[in-house]
Amino acid sequence: MKNKEHINQQVEATFNTLDAIEEVKVNHFFKHKVLQQLKNQKEEKTSLFAWFTPQFQMATLAFVLLLNASAILYAFSSQKNTSNSSLESFAQEYSLQSETTSLLN
């Protein structure tokens, strides 16, 4: 029984201290200022690829396209000039030029 009375006294003392708490006066812009500071902290984070800006991306894309176009033009221009001579030299080297079909008979 004594234990129960002691617990009730402590509960009553706790409620009395809660009644003694007064309202805190805060500036009405406090919430706005805190939220603004949090937003500023979030914006300060830098990404890993911050150096890869859209301008740099466009320049890289243009360089790659120019490189591919020049490679394709070089490949097709050199193919026309050397295709006939390379076929003839290949046929001569492996003795594929013959007038008869003796190999088939």
Short mmCIF file of C-alpha atoms in Angstrom, two decimals:
data_model
loop_
_atom_site.label_atom_id
_atom_site.label_comp_id
_atom_site.label_asym_id
_atom_site.label_seq_id
_atom_site.Cartn_x
_atom_site.Cartn_y
_atom_site.Cartn_z
CA MET A 1 0.00 0.00 0.00
CA LYS A 2 2.80 2.36 0.82
CA ASN A 3 4.28 1.78 -2.59
CA LYS A 4 1.01 2.70 -4.28
CA GLU A 5 0.76 5.96 -2.32
CA HIS A 6 4.34 6.83 -3.22
CA ILE A 7 3.62 6.29 -6.94
CA ASN A 8 0.49 8.45 -6.72
CA GLN A 9 2.50 11.24 -5.06
CA GLN A 10 5.09 11.12 -7.84
CA VAL A 11 2.37 11.22 -10.51
CA GLU A 12 0.77 14.21 -8.79
CA ALA A 13 4.14 15.98 -8.60
CA THR A 14 4.69 15.38 -12.31
CA PHE A 15 1.31 16.89 -13.19
CA ASN A 16 2.07 19.90 -11.01
CA THR A 17 5.32 20.53 -12.84
CA LEU A 18 3.49 20.30 -16.18
CA ASP A 19 1.06 22.97 -15.01
CA ALA A 20 3.99 25.23 -14.12
CA ILE A 21 5.34 25.25 -17.70
CA GLU A 22 4.65 28.57 -19.43
CA GLU A 23 4.14 29.20 -23.14
CA VAL A 24 7.27 30.19 -25.00
CA LYS A 25 7.09 33.35 -27.09
CA VAL A 26 8.64 32.79 -30.52
CA ASN A 27 9.02 35.10 -33.47
CA HIS A 28 6.29 34.29 -36.01
CA PHE A 29 8.95 34.06 -38.79
CA PHE A 30 10.94 31.42 -36.91
CA LYS A 31 9.51 28.50 -38.87
CA HIS A 32 10.16 30.24 -42.19
CA LYS A 33 13.78 31.02 -41.25
CA VAL A 34 14.49 27.45 -40.14
CA LEU A 35 12.98 25.98 -43.31
CA GLN A 36 14.99 28.43 -45.43
CA GLN A 37 18.23 27.41 -43.70
CA LEU A 38 17.45 23.73 -44.25
CA LYS A 39 16.76 24.39 -47.93
CA ASN A 40 20.08 26.25 -48.29
CA GLN A 41 21.96 23.36 -46.68
CA LYS A 42 20.43 20.91 -49.13
CA GLU A 43 21.39 23.01 -52.15
CA GLU A 44 25.05 23.15 -51.12
CA LYS A 45 25.59 19.48 -51.89
CA THR A 46 27.55 18.99 -55.11
CA SER A 47 27.08 16.01 -57.34
CA LEU A 48 29.83 13.72 -58.52
CA PHE A 49 29.51 14.83 -62.15
CA ALA A 50 29.22 18.59 -61.55
CA TRP A 51 31.99 19.21 -64.11
CA PHE A 52 29.92 17.48 -66.83
CA THR A 53 27.79 20.52 -67.61
CA PRO A 54 25.34 20.65 -70.54
CA GLN A 55 27.78 22.80 -72.54
CA PHE A 56 30.51 20.22 -72.09
CA GLN A 57 28.07 17.45 -73.02
CA MET A 58 27.16 19.20 -76.26
CA ALA A 59 30.83 19.80 -77.13
CA THR A 60 31.63 16.14 -76.46
CA LEU A 61 28.70 15.00 -78.60
CA ALA A 62 29.76 17.28 -81.46
CA PHE A 63 33.33 15.98 -81.26
CA VAL A 64 32.21 12.34 -81.32
CA LEU A 65 29.88 12.94 -84.28
CA LEU A 66 32.63 14.76 -86.19
CA LEU A 67 35.07 11.95 -85.48
CA ASN A 68 32.59 9.30 -86.65
CA ALA A 69 31.71 11.21 -89.81
CA SER A 70 35.37 11.66 -90.74
CA ALA A 71 36.07 7.96 -90.12
CA ILE A 72 33.15 6.93 -92.32
CA LEU A 73 34.18 9.29 -95.12
CA TYR A 74 37.76 8.05 -94.97
CA ALA A 75 36.66 4.42 -95.05
CA PHE A 76 34.39 4.88 -98.08
CA SER A 77 36.80 7.06 -100.05
CA SER A 78 39.73 4.66 -99.62
CA GLN A 79 37.56 1.65 -100.41
CA LYS A 80 36.70 2.86 -103.93
CA ASN A 81 40.32 3.44 -104.90
CA THR A 82 41.77 0.22 -103.59
CA SER A 83 38.97 -2.31 -104.03
CA ASN A 84 39.73 -3.21 -107.65
CA SER A 85 43.49 -3.24 -107.26
CA SER A 86 43.35 -5.20 -104.03
CA LEU A 87 41.12 -7.85 -105.59
CA GLU A 88 43.44 -8.21 -108.55
CA SER A 89 46.52 -8.45 -106.38
CA PHE A 90 44.79 -11.00 -104.14
CA ALA A 91 43.84 -13.11 -107.15
CA GLN A 92 47.37 -12.95 -108.57
CA GLU A 93 48.98 -13.82 -105.28
CA TYR A 94 46.91 -16.94 -104.79
CA SER A 95 46.90 -17.85 -108.50
CA LEU A 96 43.18 -17.51 -108.87
CA GLN A 97 43.35 -16.05 -112.38
CA SER A 98 42.99 -18.86 -114.85
CA GLU A 99 41.22 -19.07 -118.18
CA THR A 100 40.31 -22.70 -117.90
CA THR A 101 38.21 -24.60 -115.45
CA SER A 102 40.75 -27.32 -114.95
CA LEU A 103 40.46 -27.07 -111.22
CA LEU A 104 36.83 -28.07 -111.38
CA ASN A 105 37.37 -31.09 -113.64
#
